[in-house]
Coordinates of C-alpha atoms and ligand atoms in Angstrom, one line a residue:
X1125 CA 22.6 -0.9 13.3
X1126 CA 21.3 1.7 10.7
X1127 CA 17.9 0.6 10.7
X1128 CA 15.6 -2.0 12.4
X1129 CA 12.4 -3.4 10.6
X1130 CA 9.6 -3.5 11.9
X1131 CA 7.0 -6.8 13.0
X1132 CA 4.9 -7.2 9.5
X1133 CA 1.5 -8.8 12.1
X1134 CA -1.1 -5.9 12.6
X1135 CA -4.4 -5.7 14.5
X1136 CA -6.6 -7.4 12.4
X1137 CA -9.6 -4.6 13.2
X1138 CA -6.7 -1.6 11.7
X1139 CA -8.8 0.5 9.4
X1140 CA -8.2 0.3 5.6
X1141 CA -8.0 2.5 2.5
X1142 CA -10.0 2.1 -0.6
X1143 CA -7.2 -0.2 -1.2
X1144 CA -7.3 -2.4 1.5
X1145 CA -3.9 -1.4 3.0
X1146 CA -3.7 -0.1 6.5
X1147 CA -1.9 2.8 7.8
X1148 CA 0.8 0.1 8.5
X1149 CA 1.1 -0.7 5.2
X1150 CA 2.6 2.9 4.7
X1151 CA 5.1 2.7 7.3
X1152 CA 8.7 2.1 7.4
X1153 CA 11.2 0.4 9.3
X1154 CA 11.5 1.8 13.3
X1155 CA 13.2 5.8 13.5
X1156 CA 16.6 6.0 14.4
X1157 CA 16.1 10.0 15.0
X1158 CA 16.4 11.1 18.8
X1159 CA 13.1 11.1 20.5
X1160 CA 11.1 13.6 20.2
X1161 CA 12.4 14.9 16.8
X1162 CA 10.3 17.0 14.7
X1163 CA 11.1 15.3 11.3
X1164 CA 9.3 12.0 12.9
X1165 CA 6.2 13.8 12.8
X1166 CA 6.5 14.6 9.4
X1167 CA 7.4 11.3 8.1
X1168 CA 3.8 10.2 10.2
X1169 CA 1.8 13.1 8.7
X1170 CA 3.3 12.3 5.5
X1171 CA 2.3 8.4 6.5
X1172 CA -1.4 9.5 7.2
X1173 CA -1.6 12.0 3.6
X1174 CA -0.8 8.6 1.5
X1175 CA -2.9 6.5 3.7
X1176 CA -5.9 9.0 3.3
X1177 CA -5.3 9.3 -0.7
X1178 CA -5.0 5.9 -1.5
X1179 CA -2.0 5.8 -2.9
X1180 CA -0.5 2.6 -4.4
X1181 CA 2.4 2.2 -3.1
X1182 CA 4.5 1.5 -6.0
X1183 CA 3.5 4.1 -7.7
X1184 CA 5.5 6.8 -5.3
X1185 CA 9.2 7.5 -5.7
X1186 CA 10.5 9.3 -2.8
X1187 CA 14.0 10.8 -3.3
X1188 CA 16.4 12.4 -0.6
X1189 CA 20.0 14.2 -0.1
X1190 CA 21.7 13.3 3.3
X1191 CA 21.4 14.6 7.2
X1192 CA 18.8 13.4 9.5
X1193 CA 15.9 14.8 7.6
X1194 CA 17.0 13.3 4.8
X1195 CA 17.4 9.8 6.3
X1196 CA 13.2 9.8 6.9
X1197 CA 12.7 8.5 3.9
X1198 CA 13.5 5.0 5.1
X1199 CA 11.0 5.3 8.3
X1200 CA 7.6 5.6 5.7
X1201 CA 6.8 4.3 2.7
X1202 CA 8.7 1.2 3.1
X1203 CA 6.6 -0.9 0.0
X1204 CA 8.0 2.7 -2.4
X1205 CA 10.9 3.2 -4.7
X1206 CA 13.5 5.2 -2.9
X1207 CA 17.0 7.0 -3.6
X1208 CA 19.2 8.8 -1.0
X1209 CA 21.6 10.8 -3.4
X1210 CA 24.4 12.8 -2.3
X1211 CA 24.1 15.7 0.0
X1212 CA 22.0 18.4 -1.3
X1213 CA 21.3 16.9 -5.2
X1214 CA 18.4 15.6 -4.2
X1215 CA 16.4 18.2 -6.8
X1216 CA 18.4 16.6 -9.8
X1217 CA 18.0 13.1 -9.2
X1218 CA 14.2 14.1 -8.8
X1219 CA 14.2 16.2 -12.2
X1220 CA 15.9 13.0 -14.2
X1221 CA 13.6 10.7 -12.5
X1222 CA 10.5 13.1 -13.4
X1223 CA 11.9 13.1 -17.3
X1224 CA 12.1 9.6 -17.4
X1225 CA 9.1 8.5 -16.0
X1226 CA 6.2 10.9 -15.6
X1227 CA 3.7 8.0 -14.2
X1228 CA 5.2 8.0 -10.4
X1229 CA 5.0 10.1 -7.5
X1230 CA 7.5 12.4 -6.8
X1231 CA 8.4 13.0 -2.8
X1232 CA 11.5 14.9 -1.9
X1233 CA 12.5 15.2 1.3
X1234 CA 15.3 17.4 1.9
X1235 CA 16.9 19.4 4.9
X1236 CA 17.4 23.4 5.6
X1237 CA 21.2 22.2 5.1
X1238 CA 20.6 20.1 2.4
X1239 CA 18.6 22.5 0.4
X1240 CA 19.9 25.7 1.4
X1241 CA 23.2 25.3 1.7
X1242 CA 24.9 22.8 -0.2
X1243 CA 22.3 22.0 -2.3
X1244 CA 21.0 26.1 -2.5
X1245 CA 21.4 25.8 -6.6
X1246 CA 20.0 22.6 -7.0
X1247 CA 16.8 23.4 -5.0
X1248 CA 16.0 26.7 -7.0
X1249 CA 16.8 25.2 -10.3
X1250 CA 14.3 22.3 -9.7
X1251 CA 11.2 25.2 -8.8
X1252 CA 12.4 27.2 -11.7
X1253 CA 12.2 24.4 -14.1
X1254 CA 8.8 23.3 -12.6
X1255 CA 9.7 19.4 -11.8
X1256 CA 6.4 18.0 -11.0
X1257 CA 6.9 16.9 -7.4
X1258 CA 6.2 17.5 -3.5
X1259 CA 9.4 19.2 -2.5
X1260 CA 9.4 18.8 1.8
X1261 CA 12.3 20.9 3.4
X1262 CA 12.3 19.7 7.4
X1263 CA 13.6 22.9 8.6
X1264 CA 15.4 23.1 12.2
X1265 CA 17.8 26.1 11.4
X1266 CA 20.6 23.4 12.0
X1267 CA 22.7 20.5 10.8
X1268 CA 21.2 18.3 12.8
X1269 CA 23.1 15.3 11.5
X1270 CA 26.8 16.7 12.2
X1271 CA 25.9 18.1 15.2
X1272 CA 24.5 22.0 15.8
X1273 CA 26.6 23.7 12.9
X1274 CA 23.9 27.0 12.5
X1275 CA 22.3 26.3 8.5
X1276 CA 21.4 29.6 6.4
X1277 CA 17.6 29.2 7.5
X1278 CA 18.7 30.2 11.1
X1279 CA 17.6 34.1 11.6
X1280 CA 20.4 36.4 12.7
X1281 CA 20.0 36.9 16.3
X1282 CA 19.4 33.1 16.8
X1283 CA 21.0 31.0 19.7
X1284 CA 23.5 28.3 19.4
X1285 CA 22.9 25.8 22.1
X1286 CA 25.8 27.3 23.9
X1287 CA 24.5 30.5 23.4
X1288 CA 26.9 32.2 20.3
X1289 CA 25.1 34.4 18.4
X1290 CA 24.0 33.9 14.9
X1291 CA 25.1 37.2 12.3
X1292 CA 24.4 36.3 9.5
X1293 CA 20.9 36.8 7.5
X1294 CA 18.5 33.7 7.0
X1295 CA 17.8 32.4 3.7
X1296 CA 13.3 32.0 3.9
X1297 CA 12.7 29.2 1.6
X1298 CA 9.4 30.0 1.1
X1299 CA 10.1 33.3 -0.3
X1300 CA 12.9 31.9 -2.7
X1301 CA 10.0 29.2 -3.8
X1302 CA 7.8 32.2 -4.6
X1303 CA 10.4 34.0 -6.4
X1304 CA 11.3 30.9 -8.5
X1305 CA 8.4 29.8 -9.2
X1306 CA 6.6 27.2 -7.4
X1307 CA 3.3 26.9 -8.1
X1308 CA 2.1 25.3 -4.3
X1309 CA 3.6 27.0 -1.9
X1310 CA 2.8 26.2 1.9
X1311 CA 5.0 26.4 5.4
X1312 CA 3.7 24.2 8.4
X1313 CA 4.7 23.1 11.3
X1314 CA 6.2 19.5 12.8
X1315 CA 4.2 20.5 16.0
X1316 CA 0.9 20.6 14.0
X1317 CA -0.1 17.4 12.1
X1318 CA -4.1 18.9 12.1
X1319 CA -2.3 21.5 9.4
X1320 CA 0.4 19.0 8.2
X1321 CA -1.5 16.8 6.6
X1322 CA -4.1 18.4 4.8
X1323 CA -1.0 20.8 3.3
X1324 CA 1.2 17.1 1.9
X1325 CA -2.3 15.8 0.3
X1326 CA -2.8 19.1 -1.8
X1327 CA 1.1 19.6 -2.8
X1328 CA 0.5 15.3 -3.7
X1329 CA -2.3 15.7 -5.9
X1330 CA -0.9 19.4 -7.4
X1331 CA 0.4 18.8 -10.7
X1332 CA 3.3 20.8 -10.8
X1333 CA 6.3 22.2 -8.6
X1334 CA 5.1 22.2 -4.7
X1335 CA 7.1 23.3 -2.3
X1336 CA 6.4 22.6 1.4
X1337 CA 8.8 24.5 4.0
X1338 CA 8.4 22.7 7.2
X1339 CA 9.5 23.9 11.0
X1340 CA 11.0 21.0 12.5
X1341 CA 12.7 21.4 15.7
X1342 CA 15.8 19.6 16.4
X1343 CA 15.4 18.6 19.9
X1344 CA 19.5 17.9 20.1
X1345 CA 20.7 21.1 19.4
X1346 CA 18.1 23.4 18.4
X1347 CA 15.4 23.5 21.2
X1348 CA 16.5 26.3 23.4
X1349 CA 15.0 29.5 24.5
X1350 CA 17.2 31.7 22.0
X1351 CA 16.5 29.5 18.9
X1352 CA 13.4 30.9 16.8
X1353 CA 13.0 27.0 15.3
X1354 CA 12.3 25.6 18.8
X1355 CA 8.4 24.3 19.9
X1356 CA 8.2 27.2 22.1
X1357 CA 9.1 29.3 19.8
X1358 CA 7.1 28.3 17.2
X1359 CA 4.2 27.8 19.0
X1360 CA 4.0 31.0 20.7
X1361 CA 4.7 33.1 17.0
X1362 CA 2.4 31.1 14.7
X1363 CA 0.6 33.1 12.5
X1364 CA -1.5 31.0 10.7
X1365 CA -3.3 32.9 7.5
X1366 CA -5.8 30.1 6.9
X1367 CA -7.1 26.4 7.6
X1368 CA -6.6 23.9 4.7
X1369 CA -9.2 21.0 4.1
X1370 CA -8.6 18.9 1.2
X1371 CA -11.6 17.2 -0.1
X1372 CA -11.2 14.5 -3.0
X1373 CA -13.1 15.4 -6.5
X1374 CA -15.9 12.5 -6.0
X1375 CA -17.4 13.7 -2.4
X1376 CA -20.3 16.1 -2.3
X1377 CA -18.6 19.8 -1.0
X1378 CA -21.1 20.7 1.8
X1379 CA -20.8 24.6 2.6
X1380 CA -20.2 25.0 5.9
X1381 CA -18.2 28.1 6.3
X1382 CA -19.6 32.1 6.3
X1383 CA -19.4 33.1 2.2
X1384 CA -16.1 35.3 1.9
X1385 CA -14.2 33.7 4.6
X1386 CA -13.6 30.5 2.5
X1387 CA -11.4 30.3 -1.0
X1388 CA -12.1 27.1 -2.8
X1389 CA -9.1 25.9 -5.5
X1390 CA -10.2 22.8 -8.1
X1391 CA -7.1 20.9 -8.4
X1392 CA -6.2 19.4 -12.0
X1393 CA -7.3 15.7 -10.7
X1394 CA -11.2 17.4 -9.9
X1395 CA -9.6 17.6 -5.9
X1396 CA -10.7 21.3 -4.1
X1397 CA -8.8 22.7 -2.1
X1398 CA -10.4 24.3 0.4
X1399 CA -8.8 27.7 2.5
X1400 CA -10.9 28.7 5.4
X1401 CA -9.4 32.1 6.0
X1402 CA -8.0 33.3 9.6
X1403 CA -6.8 36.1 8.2
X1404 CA -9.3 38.2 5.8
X1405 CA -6.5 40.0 4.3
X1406 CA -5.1 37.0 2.9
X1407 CA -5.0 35.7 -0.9
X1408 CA -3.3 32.9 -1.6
X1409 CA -3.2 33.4 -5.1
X1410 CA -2.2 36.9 -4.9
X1411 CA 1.7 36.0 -5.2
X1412 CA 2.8 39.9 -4.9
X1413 CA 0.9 40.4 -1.8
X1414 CA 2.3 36.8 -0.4
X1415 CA 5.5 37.9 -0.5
X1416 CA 4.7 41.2 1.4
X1417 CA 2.9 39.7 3.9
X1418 CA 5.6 37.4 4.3
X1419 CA 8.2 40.0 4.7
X1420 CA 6.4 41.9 6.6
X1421 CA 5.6 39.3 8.9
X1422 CA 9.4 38.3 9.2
X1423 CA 10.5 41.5 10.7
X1424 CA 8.0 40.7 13.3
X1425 CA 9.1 37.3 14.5
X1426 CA 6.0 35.8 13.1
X1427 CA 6.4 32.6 11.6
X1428 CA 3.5 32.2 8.8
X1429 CA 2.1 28.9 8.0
X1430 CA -0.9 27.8 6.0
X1431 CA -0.9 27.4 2.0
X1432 CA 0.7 30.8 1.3
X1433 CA 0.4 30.2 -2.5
X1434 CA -1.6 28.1 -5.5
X1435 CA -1.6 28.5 -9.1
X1436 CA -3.5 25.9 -10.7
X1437 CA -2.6 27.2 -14.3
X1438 CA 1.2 26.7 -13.7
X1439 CA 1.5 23.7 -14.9
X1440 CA 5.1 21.7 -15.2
X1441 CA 8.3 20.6 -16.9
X1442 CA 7.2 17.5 -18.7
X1443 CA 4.4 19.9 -20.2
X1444 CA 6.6 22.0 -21.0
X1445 CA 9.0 20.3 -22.6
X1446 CA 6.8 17.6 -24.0
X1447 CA 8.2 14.9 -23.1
X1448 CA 6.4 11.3 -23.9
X1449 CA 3.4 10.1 -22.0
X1450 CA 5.2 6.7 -21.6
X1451 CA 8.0 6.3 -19.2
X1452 CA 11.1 5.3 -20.9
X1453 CA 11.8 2.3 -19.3
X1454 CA 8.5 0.4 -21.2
X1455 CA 9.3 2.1 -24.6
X1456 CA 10.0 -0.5 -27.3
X1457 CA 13.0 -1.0 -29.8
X1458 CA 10.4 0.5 -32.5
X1459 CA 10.0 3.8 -30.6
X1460 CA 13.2 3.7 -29.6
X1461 CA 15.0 3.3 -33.0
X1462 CA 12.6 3.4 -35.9
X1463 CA 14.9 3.4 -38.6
X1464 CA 16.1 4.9 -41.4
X1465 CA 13.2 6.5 -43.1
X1466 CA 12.4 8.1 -39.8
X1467 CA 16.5 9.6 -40.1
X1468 CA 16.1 10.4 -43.4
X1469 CA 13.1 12.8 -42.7
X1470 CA 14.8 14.5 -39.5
X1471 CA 17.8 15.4 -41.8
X1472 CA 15.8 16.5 -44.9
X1473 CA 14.1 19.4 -42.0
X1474 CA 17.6 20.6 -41.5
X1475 CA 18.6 21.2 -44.7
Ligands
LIG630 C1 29.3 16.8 0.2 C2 29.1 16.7 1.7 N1 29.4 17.7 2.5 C3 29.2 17.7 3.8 C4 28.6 16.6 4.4 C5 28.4 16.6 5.9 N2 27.0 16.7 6.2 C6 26.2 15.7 6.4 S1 24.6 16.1 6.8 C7 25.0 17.7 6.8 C8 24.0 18.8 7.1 C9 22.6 18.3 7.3 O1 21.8 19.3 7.6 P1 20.3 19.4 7.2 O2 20.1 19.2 5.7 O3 19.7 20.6 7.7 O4 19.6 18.1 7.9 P2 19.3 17.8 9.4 O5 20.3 16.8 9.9 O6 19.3 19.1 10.2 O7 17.9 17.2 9.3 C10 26.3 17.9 6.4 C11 27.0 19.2 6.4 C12 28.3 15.5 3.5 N3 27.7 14.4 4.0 N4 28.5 15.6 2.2
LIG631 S1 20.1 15.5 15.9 FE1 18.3 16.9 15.7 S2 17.6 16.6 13.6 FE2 18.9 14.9 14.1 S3 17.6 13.3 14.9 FE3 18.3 14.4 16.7 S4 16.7 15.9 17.1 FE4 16.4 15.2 15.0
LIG632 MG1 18.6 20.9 9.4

């Protein structure tokens, strides 16, 4: 059995959203990961962020590729549209969808394999482009699904579980997101939902590519002492350049942080963003000295998480390209075909 639904009954004292739904009401059916997997955390942090904003959930499209990462999709959301494409084309399914329809949600959740491996192009031509969406990588430096094969995200020097040695030189998403594009850039960790969560609400309600590059420990194969995407590991090299607090547009923002060690960003929907920094040297919209930090920070062993990046002026594709307001699917025979006159002028401009 693939998957096992859940009992619909809830306490009848469970908290609700402005909408009336409870946190259950953004669940899926039961995980079939192995306890204790990192990309269960996710799916509840990402479970909490739409509980928290309200979301309707018919109004969110959440889109996948295939391994165990990419499975999650079925163990939130369960009342939202959903596609699990083939490995690694998760990006272009997403980028159709996005053209088509620019009303829904966009949430991708991909794996280190499915995005940079296989699906490496696909992933950097969706950022380039600017495909309005949360883009969630659940990083374990493995295929988790077919068993422990090392992915390009695992740093050379890395650990199999039987202890071969990793040569070759990672791939760091977040630096490739920078590079390409991405206007919400952001790495956290399965480990810490107090980060998680507050990181998936901004890339929700950022209009515009957002990337979010998560560390995700694969407690099958990738969990031991010489594997630098394990809890330990992670825990122990966490450099975290700021605290993110999302606050929604309508609530009063209270200062309660020292001037100069907060940055405040005003999302496109009146949302602020909020970055209380832990490291003073940080700017998060300083892309140039992002990707130095990060660099530099690599070399170290440091893994860096917080919301590493945000432009607000980005903007995305269907800006770009202009594409209708209305999503395709409602458009009328009139707007779809309206006749011969309108022909007639389109030729006479070419002539
Ligand atoms: C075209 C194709 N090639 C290879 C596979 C085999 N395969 C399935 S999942 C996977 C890797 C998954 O790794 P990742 O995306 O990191 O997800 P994880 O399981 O680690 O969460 C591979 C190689 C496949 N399903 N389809
Ligand atoms: S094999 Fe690894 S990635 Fe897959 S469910 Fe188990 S712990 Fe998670
Ligand atoms: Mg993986």
């Amino acid at each position: 059995m693939t998957y096992i639904v859940k009992p619909k009954f809830h306490h009848p004292g469970l908290p609700t959203n402005k909408l009336g739904y409870t946190h259950r009401d953004y669940e899926g059916t039961v995980s079939t990961l192995c306890a204790g997997c990192g990309h269960d955390s996710i799916s509840s942090a990402i479970i909490q962020a739409c509980f928290e904003l309200d979301l309707p959930p018919h109004r969110v499209a959440k889109l996948s590729g295939i391994g165990c990462s990419s499975k999650t999709p079925t163990y939130f959301l369960g009342q939202s549209h959903g596609f699990n494409s083939v490995h690694g084309r998760m990006p272009s399914v997403a980028t159709g969808a996005s053209l088509a329809n620019r009303d829904l949600i966009y949430l991708g959740v991909s794996g280190d394999g499915d995005s940079a491996s296989i699906g490496i192009g696909q992933f950097a031509h969706c950022l380039r482009r600017g495909v309005n969406m949360t883009y969630i990588v659940e990083n374990n430096g493995v295929y988790g699904l077919t068993k422990g094969q090392f992915s390009a995200t695992a740093d050379a020097g890395s650990t199999s579980k039987r202890g071969v040695g990793n040569t070759d030189q990672p791939i760091d998403l977040v630096s490739m997101a920078l590079l390409l594009g991405a206007s919400y850039v952001g790495r956290g960790f399965s480990g810490d939902k107090t980060q998680l969560v507050p990181l998936i609400k901004g890339a929700i309600r950022h209009q515009g590519p957002a990337f979010l590059d998560v560390i995700s420990p694969c407690v099958a194969f990738n969990n031991h002492p010489g594997s630098t995407k394990s809890f330990d590991y992670v825990r122990e090299h966490n450099d975290m350049v700021n605290a993110i607090d999302w606050i929604e547009g309508r609530e009063e923002i209270v200062a309660d942080y020292a001037p100069g060690a907060v940055e405040e960003v005003t999302q496109h929907d009146g949302s602020v963003i909020r970055l209380r920094k832990l490291d003073a040297s940080y700017d998060a919209t300083d892309k140039r000295a992002a990707m130095d930090y990060l660099q530099k920070h690599h070399a170290t062993g440091e893994v860096v998480t917080g919301l590493l990046y945000i432009d607000e002026t980005a903007g995305d594709l269907n800006q770009r390209i202009n594409t209708v307001e209305t999503p395709l699917n409602v458009l009328g025979d009139g707007e779809l075909c309206p006749g011969p006159a309108a022909l007639a002028a389109i030729n006479a401009e070419l002539r």
